[in-house]
CSV table of C-alpha atoms and ligand atoms in Angstrom, one decimal:
chain,number,residue,atom,x,y,z
P,1,MET,CA,-5.2,24.6,31.3
P,2,GLN,CA,-7.8,22.0,32.3
P,3,VAL,CA,-7.0,18.4,31.6
P,4,ILE,CA,-9.8,15.7,31.2
P,5,LEU,CA,-8.9,12.1,30.8
P,6,ASN,CA,-11.6,9.6,29.8
P,7,PRO,CA,-11.5,5.8,30.1
P,8,GLN,CA,-10.2,5.5,26.5
P,9,ASN,CA,-7.1,7.4,27.4
P,10,GLN,CA,-8.4,10.3,25.3
P,11,LEU,CA,-7.0,13.4,26.8
P,12,ILE,CA,-8.7,16.7,26.2
P,13,LEU,CA,-6.5,19.7,26.7
P,14,LYS,CA,-8.7,22.7,27.5
P,15,VAL,CA,-6.8,25.9,26.9
P,16,ASN,CA,-8.7,28.6,28.6
P,17,ASN,CA,-7.3,31.6,26.9
P,18,MET,CA,-8.2,30.4,23.4
P,19,LYS,CA,-10.2,32.7,21.1
P,20,SER,CA,-12.6,29.9,20.4
P,21,ILE,CA,-13.3,26.4,21.7
P,22,LEU,CA,-12.9,25.2,18.1
P,23,PHE,CA,-9.2,25.9,18.1
P,24,GLU,CA,-8.4,23.9,21.3
P,25,LYS,CA,-5.9,21.0,21.0
P,26,VAL,CA,-7.2,17.5,21.8
P,27,ARG,CA,-4.9,14.6,22.6
P,28,ILE,CA,-5.9,11.0,22.0
P,29,GLY,CA,-3.3,8.7,23.4
P,30,LYS,CA,0.0,10.1,21.9
P,31,THR,CA,-1.8,11.8,19.0
P,32,VAL,CA,-2.4,15.5,19.2
P,33,LEU,CA,-5.2,17.1,17.1
P,34,LYS,CA,-4.3,20.7,16.6
P,35,ASN,CA,-7.9,21.9,16.7
P,36,ARG,CA,-11.5,20.5,16.7
P,37,ILE,CA,-12.3,21.1,13.0
P,38,PHE,CA,-12.0,18.0,10.7
P,39,MET,CA,-12.6,17.3,7.0
P,40,SER,CA,-15.3,14.8,6.0
P,41,ALA,CA,-14.2,12.5,3.3
P,42,ALA,CA,-14.4,13.6,-0.3
P,43,ALA,CA,-13.9,11.0,-3.1
P,44,SER,CA,-11.8,12.5,-5.9
P,45,TYR,CA,-11.5,9.5,-8.2
P,46,ASN,CA,-7.8,9.8,-8.3
P,47,GLY,CA,-6.7,6.2,-8.8
P,48,THR,CA,-4.7,4.6,-11.6
P,49,THR,CA,-5.8,1.2,-13.0
P,50,GLU,CA,-3.5,-0.5,-10.6
P,51,GLY,CA,-5.0,1.5,-7.7
P,52,ASP,CA,-2.1,3.9,-7.0
P,53,ILE,CA,-3.1,7.5,-6.3
P,54,ASP,CA,-2.8,9.5,-9.5
P,55,TYR,CA,-0.8,12.7,-8.9
P,56,SER,CA,-1.2,14.1,-12.4
P,57,ASP,CA,-3.9,16.6,-11.3
P,58,PRO,CA,-3.5,18.9,-8.3
P,59,ILE,CA,-5.0,17.3,-5.1
P,60,LEU,CA,-7.1,19.7,-3.1
P,61,HIS,CA,-6.6,17.8,0.2
P,62,PHE,CA,-3.0,19.2,0.4
P,63,ASP,CA,-4.3,22.8,0.2
P,64,ILE,CA,-6.9,21.9,2.9
P,65,SER,CA,-4.1,20.7,5.2
P,66,ASN,CA,-2.1,23.9,4.6
P,67,GLY,CA,-5.3,25.7,5.4
P,68,GLY,CA,-5.5,24.7,9.1
P,69,CYS,CA,-7.8,21.7,9.1
P,70,ALA,CA,-6.8,19.2,11.9
P,71,LEU,CA,-7.7,15.8,10.4
P,72,ILE,CA,-8.0,14.9,6.7
P,73,PRO,CA,-9.3,11.5,5.4
P,74,THR,CA,-8.7,10.3,1.9
P,75,GLY,CA,-11.8,9.8,-0.3
P,76,GLY,CA,-13.1,6.3,0.0
P,77,VAL,CA,-10.4,3.7,-0.8
P,78,SER,CA,-12.5,0.7,-1.9
P,79,GLY,CA,-10.0,-1.8,-3.1
P,80,ILE,CA,-8.8,-3.0,0.3
P,81,HIS,CA,-10.6,-6.2,-0.6
P,82,PRO,CA,-10.5,-7.7,-4.1
P,83,ARG,CA,-14.3,-7.4,-4.5
P,84,GLY,CA,-14.7,-4.0,-2.9
P,85,ARG,CA,-13.8,-1.7,-5.8
P,86,SER,CA,-16.9,0.0,-7.3
P,87,ASN,CA,-15.3,1.5,-10.4
P,88,ALA,CA,-12.0,1.4,-12.3
P,89,THR,CA,-10.7,4.8,-11.0
P,90,ARG,CA,-11.0,4.1,-7.2
P,91,PRO,CA,-7.6,4.1,-5.4
P,92,MET,CA,-6.8,0.7,-3.9
P,93,LEU,CA,-4.6,-0.4,-1.0
P,94,ASN,CA,-4.8,-4.1,-1.7
P,95,SER,CA,-1.1,-4.8,-1.9
P,96,ASP,CA,2.3,-3.6,-0.5
P,97,GLU,CA,3.1,-2.3,-4.0
P,98,ARG,CA,0.7,0.5,-3.4
P,99,ILE,CA,2.3,1.7,-0.2
P,100,PRO,CA,4.8,4.3,-1.8
P,101,SER,CA,1.9,6.1,-3.6
P,102,PHE,CA,-0.2,6.3,-0.4
P,103,LYS,CA,2.9,7.3,1.6
P,104,LYS,CA,3.3,10.3,-0.7
P,105,PHE,CA,-0.3,11.4,0.1
P,106,ALA,CA,0.1,11.0,3.9
P,107,ASP,CA,3.5,12.8,3.9
P,108,LYS,CA,2.1,15.8,2.0
P,109,ILE,CA,-0.9,16.0,4.4
P,110,HIS,CA,1.6,16.0,7.3
P,111,LYS,CA,3.6,18.8,5.7
P,112,GLY,CA,0.6,21.0,5.9
P,113,GLY,CA,0.0,20.1,9.6
P,114,ALA,CA,-3.1,17.9,9.6
P,115,LEU,CA,-3.4,14.2,10.5
P,116,ALA,CA,-3.8,11.8,7.6
P,117,ILE,CA,-6.5,9.2,7.8
P,118,LEU,CA,-7.3,6.5,5.2
P,119,GLN,CA,-11.0,6.1,4.6
P,120,MET,CA,-11.5,2.3,4.0
P,121,THR,CA,-14.7,1.4,2.1
P,122,HIS,CA,-16.1,-1.6,0.3
P,123,GLY,CA,-18.8,-1.2,-2.3
P,124,GLY,CA,-20.6,-4.5,-1.5
P,125,ALA,CA,-23.8,-4.9,-3.6
P,126,CYS,CA,-23.3,-1.4,-5.0
P,127,ALA,CA,-20.1,-2.5,-6.6
P,128,ALA,CA,-22.0,-5.2,-8.5
P,129,ALA,CA,-21.9,-3.6,-12.0
P,130,TYR,CA,-18.1,-3.1,-11.9
P,131,GLN,CA,-17.4,-6.4,-10.3
P,132,PHE,CA,-19.5,-8.3,-12.8
P,133,SER,CA,-17.7,-6.4,-15.6
P,134,ILE,CA,-14.3,-7.7,-14.5
P,135,GLY,CA,-15.7,-11.3,-14.0
P,136,ASN,CA,-16.0,-11.2,-10.2
P,137,ARG,CA,-18.8,-12.1,-7.9
P,138,PRO,CA,-19.9,-9.0,-5.9
P,139,LEU,CA,-20.1,-9.5,-2.1
P,140,SER,CA,-23.4,-8.9,-0.4
P,141,PRO,CA,-24.9,-9.6,3.0
P,142,SER,CA,-27.8,-11.6,1.5
P,143,PHE,CA,-28.9,-13.4,-1.6
P,144,TYR,CA,-31.8,-11.1,-1.8
P,145,MET,CA,-32.3,-7.4,-1.0
P,146,LYS,CA,-35.7,-5.8,-0.4
P,147,ASN,CA,-34.4,-2.6,-2.0
P,148,GLN,CA,-34.0,-3.0,-5.8
P,149,LYS,CA,-32.6,0.4,-6.5
P,150,LYS,CA,-29.8,0.9,-9.0
P,151,GLY,CA,-31.3,-1.9,-11.1
P,152,PHE,CA,-29.8,-4.7,-9.1
P,153,LYS,CA,-32.2,-7.5,-10.0
P,154,LYS,CA,-32.6,-10.5,-7.8
P,155,GLU,CA,-31.0,-12.8,-10.3
P,156,ASN,CA,-27.9,-10.5,-10.4
P,157,ILE,CA,-27.1,-10.9,-6.8
P,158,GLU,CA,-27.9,-14.5,-6.4
P,159,ASN,CA,-24.9,-16.4,-5.2
P,160,CYS,CA,-23.4,-13.2,-3.9
P,161,GLN,CA,-24.2,-13.7,-0.2
P,162,ALA,CA,-21.0,-13.7,1.8
P,163,SER,CA,-20.2,-17.1,3.4
P,164,GLU,CA,-18.8,-17.2,6.9
P,165,GLN,CA,-15.4,-17.9,5.5
P,166,GLU,CA,-15.7,-14.9,3.1
P,167,ILE,CA,-16.7,-12.8,6.1
P,168,PHE,CA,-13.5,-13.7,8.0
P,169,GLU,CA,-11.4,-13.1,4.8
P,170,LEU,CA,-13.0,-9.7,4.6
P,171,ILE,CA,-12.2,-8.8,8.2
P,172,SER,CA,-8.7,-9.9,7.7
P,173,ALA,CA,-8.4,-7.8,4.5
P,174,PHE,CA,-9.5,-4.7,6.4
P,175,GLY,CA,-6.8,-5.5,9.0
P,176,ASP,CA,-4.1,-6.0,6.4
P,177,ALA,CA,-5.0,-2.8,4.6
P,178,ALA,CA,-4.8,-0.9,7.9
P,179,VAL,CA,-1.3,-2.3,8.4
P,180,ARG,CA,-0.4,-1.0,5.0
P,181,ALA,CA,-1.9,2.4,5.8
P,182,LYS,CA,0.3,2.5,9.0
P,183,LYS,CA,3.4,1.6,6.9
P,184,ALA,CA,2.4,4.4,4.6
P,185,ASN,CA,2.6,6.9,7.5
P,186,PHE,CA,-1.1,7.4,7.9
P,187,ASP,CA,-2.1,8.3,11.5
P,188,GLY,CA,-5.2,6.1,11.4
P,189,ILE,CA,-8.0,4.8,9.3
P,190,GLN,CA,-11.7,5.6,8.9
P,191,ILE,CA,-14.1,2.8,8.4
P,192,HIS,CA,-16.9,3.9,6.0
P,193,ALA,CA,-20.1,2.4,7.4
P,194,ALA,CA,-22.4,5.1,6.0
P,195,HIS,CA,-24.2,6.0,2.8
P,196,ASP,CA,-24.0,3.1,0.2
P,197,SER,CA,-21.0,1.3,1.7
P,198,LEU,CA,-21.0,-2.5,2.3
P,199,LEU,CA,-21.2,-1.9,6.1
P,200,SER,CA,-24.2,0.4,5.7
P,201,GLN,CA,-25.8,-2.4,3.6
P,202,TRP,CA,-24.9,-4.9,6.3
P,203,PHE,CA,-26.6,-2.9,9.0
P,204,SER,CA,-29.8,-2.4,7.0
P,205,THR,CA,-32.6,-4.9,6.9
P,206,LEU,CA,-33.2,-3.8,3.3
P,207,TYR,CA,-30.0,-5.7,2.4
P,208,ASN,CA,-29.2,-7.9,5.3
P,209,LEU,CA,-31.8,-10.7,5.6
P,210,ARG,CA,-29.4,-13.2,7.2
P,211,THR,CA,-30.7,-15.4,10.0
P,212,ASP,CA,-27.3,-16.4,11.3
P,213,SER,CA,-25.2,-14.4,13.9
P,214,TRP,CA,-24.3,-11.8,11.2
P,215,GLY,CA,-27.9,-10.7,10.7
P,216,GLY,CA,-31.2,-10.2,12.6
P,217,ASN,CA,-31.0,-8.0,15.7
P,218,VAL,CA,-29.0,-4.7,16.0
P,219,LYS,CA,-26.1,-6.5,17.8
P,220,ASN,CA,-25.7,-9.1,15.0
P,221,ARG,CA,-26.1,-6.5,12.2
P,222,CYS,CA,-23.2,-4.4,13.7
P,223,ARG,CA,-21.1,-7.5,14.5
P,224,LEU,CA,-19.1,-7.1,11.3
P,225,HIS,CA,-18.3,-3.4,12.2
P,226,CYS,CA,-17.1,-4.6,15.7
P,227,GLU,CA,-15.0,-7.5,14.3
P,228,ILE,CA,-13.3,-5.2,11.7
P,229,LEU,CA,-12.4,-2.6,14.3
P,230,LYS,CA,-11.1,-5.2,16.7
P,231,GLU,CA,-9.0,-6.8,13.9
P,232,ILE,CA,-7.5,-3.3,13.0
P,233,LYS,CA,-6.7,-2.5,16.6
P,234,ASN,CA,-5.1,-6.0,17.1
P,235,LYS,CA,-3.0,-5.6,13.9
P,236,THR,CA,-2.0,-1.9,14.3
P,237,GLY,CA,-1.9,-1.2,18.0
P,238,ASN,CA,-3.5,1.3,20.3
P,239,GLU,CA,-1.9,4.4,19.0
P,240,PHE,CA,-3.2,4.1,15.4
P,241,LEU,CA,-6.5,6.0,15.3
P,242,THR,CA,-9.7,4.2,14.4
P,243,VAL,CA,-12.5,6.4,13.2
P,244,LEU,CA,-15.9,5.1,12.2
P,245,LYS,CA,-18.2,7.0,9.9
P,246,LEU,CA,-21.6,5.5,10.9
P,247,GLY,CA,-24.9,5.8,9.1
P,248,ILE,CA,-27.6,6.2,11.7
P,249,GLU,CA,-30.8,6.0,9.7
P,250,ASP,CA,-31.7,5.0,6.1
P,251,SER,CA,-33.7,7.4,4.0
P,252,LEU,CA,-35.3,4.5,2.2
P,253,PRO,CA,-38.7,3.2,3.2
P,254,GLY,CA,-38.5,0.2,5.5
P,255,GLY,CA,-34.8,0.8,6.3
P,256,THR,CA,-32.8,1.3,9.5
P,257,LYS,CA,-34.4,3.6,12.1
P,258,ALA,CA,-32.4,6.2,14.2
P,259,GLU,CA,-33.0,4.2,17.4
P,260,GLU,CA,-31.2,1.2,15.9
P,261,GLY,CA,-28.3,3.3,14.6
P,262,ILE,CA,-27.8,4.9,18.0
P,263,GLU,CA,-28.0,1.5,19.7
P,264,ALA,CA,-25.3,0.2,17.3
P,265,SER,CA,-23.1,3.2,18.0
P,266,ALA,CA,-23.3,2.3,21.8
P,267,ILE,CA,-22.5,-1.4,21.1
P,268,ILE,CA,-19.6,-0.6,18.9
P,269,ALA,CA,-18.1,2.1,21.2
P,270,SER,CA,-18.4,-0.2,24.3
P,271,GLN,CA,-16.0,-2.6,22.7
P,272,GLY,CA,-13.2,-0.1,23.1
P,273,ASN,CA,-11.8,-0.4,19.6
P,274,THR,CA,-13.1,2.9,18.2
P,275,ASP,CA,-11.5,6.2,19.0
P,276,ILE,CA,-13.8,8.5,17.1
P,277,ILE,CA,-17.3,8.2,15.6
P,278,GLU,CA,-18.5,10.5,12.9
P,279,ILE,CA,-22.3,10.6,12.4
P,280,SER,CA,-23.9,10.4,9.0
P,281,GLN,CA,-26.7,9.1,6.8
P,282,GLY,CA,-27.4,5.4,6.3
P,283,LEU,CA,-28.5,4.1,2.9
P,284,GLN,CA,-29.7,7.0,0.8
P,285,ASP,CA,-31.9,7.6,-2.3
P,286,ILE,CA,-29.5,9.3,-4.7
P,287,THR,CA,-32.4,10.5,-6.9
P,288,ASP,CA,-33.3,12.9,-4.1
P,289,MET,CA,-30.3,14.8,-2.8
P,290,ASN,CA,-32.3,15.9,0.2
P,291,SER,CA,-32.2,12.3,1.4
P,292,THR,CA,-28.4,12.1,1.1
P,293,SER,CA,-25.5,13.3,3.3
P,294,MET,CA,-25.0,16.1,0.7
P,295,LYS,CA,-28.2,18.1,1.3
P,296,PRO,CA,-28.4,21.0,-1.2
P,297,ASN,CA,-28.8,24.8,-0.6
P,298,ILE,CA,-27.7,25.1,3.0
P,299,ASN,CA,-28.2,28.9,3.0
P,300,SER,CA,-29.6,29.7,6.4
P,301,LEU,CA,-28.7,28.8,10.0
P,302,ASP,CA,-31.8,26.6,10.5
P,303,LYS,CA,-30.7,24.4,7.6
P,304,GLU,CA,-27.3,23.8,9.1
P,305,ALA,CA,-26.2,20.9,11.3
P,306,TYR,CA,-28.8,18.5,9.9
P,307,TYR,CA,-27.4,15.5,11.9
P,308,ARG,CA,-27.5,17.5,15.1
P,309,ASP,CA,-30.2,15.4,16.8
P,310,TRP,CA,-28.7,12.0,15.9
P,311,THR,CA,-25.2,13.2,16.9
P,312,LYS,CA,-26.4,14.6,20.3
P,313,ARG,CA,-28.2,11.3,21.0
P,314,VAL,CA,-25.1,9.2,20.1
P,315,LYS,CA,-22.9,11.4,22.3
P,316,SER,CA,-25.1,11.1,25.3
P,317,ARG,CA,-25.6,7.3,24.7
P,318,ILE,CA,-21.9,6.3,24.3
P,319,LYS,CA,-20.7,8.5,27.2
P,320,HIS,CA,-16.8,8.5,27.1
P,321,ASN,CA,-16.3,5.3,25.2
P,322,ALA,CA,-15.4,7.2,22.0
P,323,LEU,CA,-15.2,10.8,20.9
P,324,VAL,CA,-17.9,12.1,18.5
P,325,VAL,CA,-17.8,14.2,15.3
P,326,MET,CA,-20.8,16.2,14.1
P,327,GLN,CA,-20.9,16.9,10.4
P,328,GLY,CA,-23.5,17.6,7.7
P,329,GLY,CA,-24.2,21.2,6.6
P,330,LEU,CA,-22.1,23.0,9.2
P,331,ARG,CA,-21.2,26.4,7.9
P,332,THR,CA,-21.3,28.9,10.8
P,333,PRO,CA,-18.5,28.9,13.4
P,334,SER,CA,-20.6,30.3,16.2
P,335,LEU,CA,-23.0,27.4,15.8
P,336,MET,CA,-20.1,25.0,15.8
P,337,GLU,CA,-18.8,26.6,19.1
P,338,GLU,CA,-22.3,26.2,20.6
P,339,ILE,CA,-22.4,22.5,19.7
P,340,ILE,CA,-19.0,21.8,21.3
P,341,GLU,CA,-19.7,24.0,24.3
P,342,ASN,CA,-23.0,22.2,24.9
P,343,GLY,CA,-21.1,18.8,24.8
P,344,GLU,CA,-23.2,17.7,21.8
P,345,ALA,CA,-20.0,16.6,20.0
P,346,ASP,CA,-16.2,16.7,20.6
P,347,PHE,CA,-15.4,17.7,17.0
P,348,VAL,CA,-17.0,19.3,14.0
P,349,SER,CA,-16.4,18.5,10.4
P,350,MET,CA,-17.1,19.9,6.9
P,351,CYS,CA,-16.7,18.6,3.4
P,352,ARG,CA,-18.0,21.0,0.7
P,353,PRO,CA,-16.9,24.3,2.4
P,354,TYR,CA,-13.2,23.2,2.1
P,355,ILE,CA,-13.7,22.6,-1.7
P,356,ARG,CA,-14.7,26.3,-2.1
P,357,GLU,CA,-12.2,27.6,0.6
P,358,PRO,CA,-9.4,25.2,1.4
P,359,GLY,CA,-8.0,27.8,3.9
P,360,ILE,CA,-11.2,28.3,5.8
P,361,VAL,CA,-9.9,27.2,9.2
P,362,ASN,CA,-6.9,29.5,9.0
P,363,ARG,CA,-9.3,32.3,8.0
P,364,TRP,CA,-11.4,31.7,11.1
P,365,ILE,CA,-8.2,31.4,13.3
P,366,SER,CA,-7.0,34.8,11.9
P,367,GLY,CA,-10.2,36.4,13.2
P,368,ASN,CA,-12.5,36.5,10.2
P,369,MET,CA,-15.2,34.3,11.5
P,370,SER,CA,-17.8,34.8,8.8
P,371,LYS,CA,-19.6,31.7,7.7
P,372,ALA,CA,-18.4,29.4,4.9
P,373,ALA,CA,-18.8,30.8,1.4
P,374,CYS,CA,-20.0,27.3,0.1
P,375,THR,CA,-23.6,27.5,-1.2
P,376,SER,CA,-24.0,23.6,-1.2
P,377,CYS,CA,-24.9,23.7,-4.9
P,378,ASN,CA,-23.3,20.2,-5.2
P,379,GLN,CA,-21.6,21.1,-8.5
P,380,CYS,CA,-18.3,19.9,-7.0
P,381,ALA,CA,-19.9,16.5,-7.1
P,382,PHE,CA,-22.2,16.6,-10.2
P,383,ASN,CA,-19.9,18.7,-12.5
P,384,HIS,CA,-16.6,17.2,-11.3
P,385,VAL,CA,-16.2,14.2,-9.2
P,386,PHE,CA,-19.2,12.2,-10.5
P,387,LYS,CA,-17.9,12.9,-14.0
P,388,GLY,CA,-14.6,11.3,-13.1
P,389,MET,CA,-12.9,14.7,-12.9
P,390,ARG,CA,-10.8,16.1,-10.0
P,391,LEU,CA,-12.4,17.6,-6.9
P,392,LYS,CA,-13.0,21.3,-7.5
P,393,CYS,CA,-15.5,24.1,-6.8
P,394,ILE,CA,-17.1,25.6,-10.0
P,395,PHE,CA,-16.7,29.1,-8.5
P,396,ASN,CA,-12.9,28.7,-8.2
P,397,LYS,CA,-10.6,29.4,-11.2
P,398,ASP,CA,-8.2,26.5,-10.9
W,1,FMN,C1,-17.6,15.6,-3.9
W,1,FMN,C2,-18.0,14.9,-2.7
W,1,FMN,C3,-17.4,13.6,-2.5
W,1,FMN,C4,-17.7,12.9,-1.3
W,1,FMN,N1,-17.1,11.6,-1.1
W,1,FMN,C5,-17.3,11.0,0.0
W,1,FMN,C6,-16.5,9.8,0.3
W,1,FMN,O1,-15.7,9.3,-0.4
W,1,FMN,N2,-16.8,9.2,1.5
W,1,FMN,C7,-17.7,9.7,2.4
W,1,FMN,O2,-17.8,9.1,3.5
W,1,FMN,N3,-18.4,10.8,2.2
W,1,FMN,C8,-18.2,11.5,1.0
W,1,FMN,N4,-18.9,12.6,0.8
W,1,FMN,C9,-19.9,13.1,1.8
W,1,FMN,C10,-19.2,14.1,2.8
W,1,FMN,O3,-18.1,13.5,3.5
W,1,FMN,C11,-20.1,14.7,3.8
W,1,FMN,O4,-20.7,13.7,4.6
W,1,FMN,C12,-21.3,15.6,3.2
W,1,FMN,O5,-20.8,16.3,2.1
W,1,FMN,C13,-21.9,16.5,4.2
W,1,FMN,O6,-21.0,17.4,4.7
W,1,FMN,P1,-20.9,19.0,4.2
W,1,FMN,O7,-22.3,19.5,4.3
W,1,FMN,O8,-20.0,19.7,5.1
W,1,FMN,O9,-20.5,19.0,2.7
W,1,FMN,C14,-18.6,13.4,-0.4
W,1,FMN,C15,-19.2,14.6,-0.6
W,1,FMN,C16,-18.9,15.4,-1.7
W,1,FMN,C17,-19.5,16.8,-1.9
């Protein structure tokens, strides 16, 4: 067995007689990941009005844990801050009263053998419609955004620019929610800074037109990410995993470019408060699924690994300051092995394939290494989750 220790105390155990590099154990501090195959977050809209996780429908994540996956995040939990919830069915971890319901989730994930991670998100300007409907002011990086998608008119977001005091409250709220996640037995948190999240908005000059030290150059636009991660490490300690899902490039005209996202990953990782970075899309145009993280019809090898270039560049730029996850259209195990063996990423991750085959990792471990059955038709999203129904593949019976 070969042992590699990097400056972050992330220990990689290389077991030479393993069938596949994908099934190697990796240790980060005291936490052991049983293999290199993660799940990418899938919202399942399973929250009660109060924000507890609703267990009345079966939760697919538990089958995925039983199925051999090493690390499972919740879907986005947006109510870690009072103005972060983007709809009335999003789970919230905004008070200690929610801890028992979240603890049940983490404990069930652990029973299956995976690590449980809480994905923390904030809707920012994209939560405007729901926040206005409950009489709240949404929270946005700027008074004005260049991108007027989703019908957010200028007058709707006036007076929504976060003041410096509100920024510090927000940072503190992320830290407090991480403490609750730790009390609820989660192994760590994932900060959602991709897609339409507040942190994605904050990093993009389409939404962030600030001229103070929270806007402007790349370093200032990712200062909020750095401060949140620092707060979480300070409040939860070194052993509690911090994962960042980072949007590298916007798919909207005039938005963030890949060079800026890669530079941000290096700045954030160099602070030493991020254990793992998962690479994804920045702001996306949801009228064109090809511009989102859920690209459709991944039915040939050349369409797979659509964030390979960004992930490789992040990995070589941040060196050993954090471990890196490649996700986005990964379906074929031999391709995933090549990616890890080439040092392009430390881990791989999938979302839609688990919805079709929750036991896919155990299938591969047992020797049946044929590619994922998922056709990336996105009906799990359009026909289920986006309609407020539970996470499910339309090809599966129950
Ligand atoms: C039904 C569904 C719900 C999703 N919910 C989230 C979410 O809550 N947070 C997040 O970061 N990404 C979410 N995603 C995006 C996935 O995490 C992932 O980035 C994307 O599906 C690409 O991976 P894949 O090709 O393996 O599916 C969701 C995707 C799907 C299909």
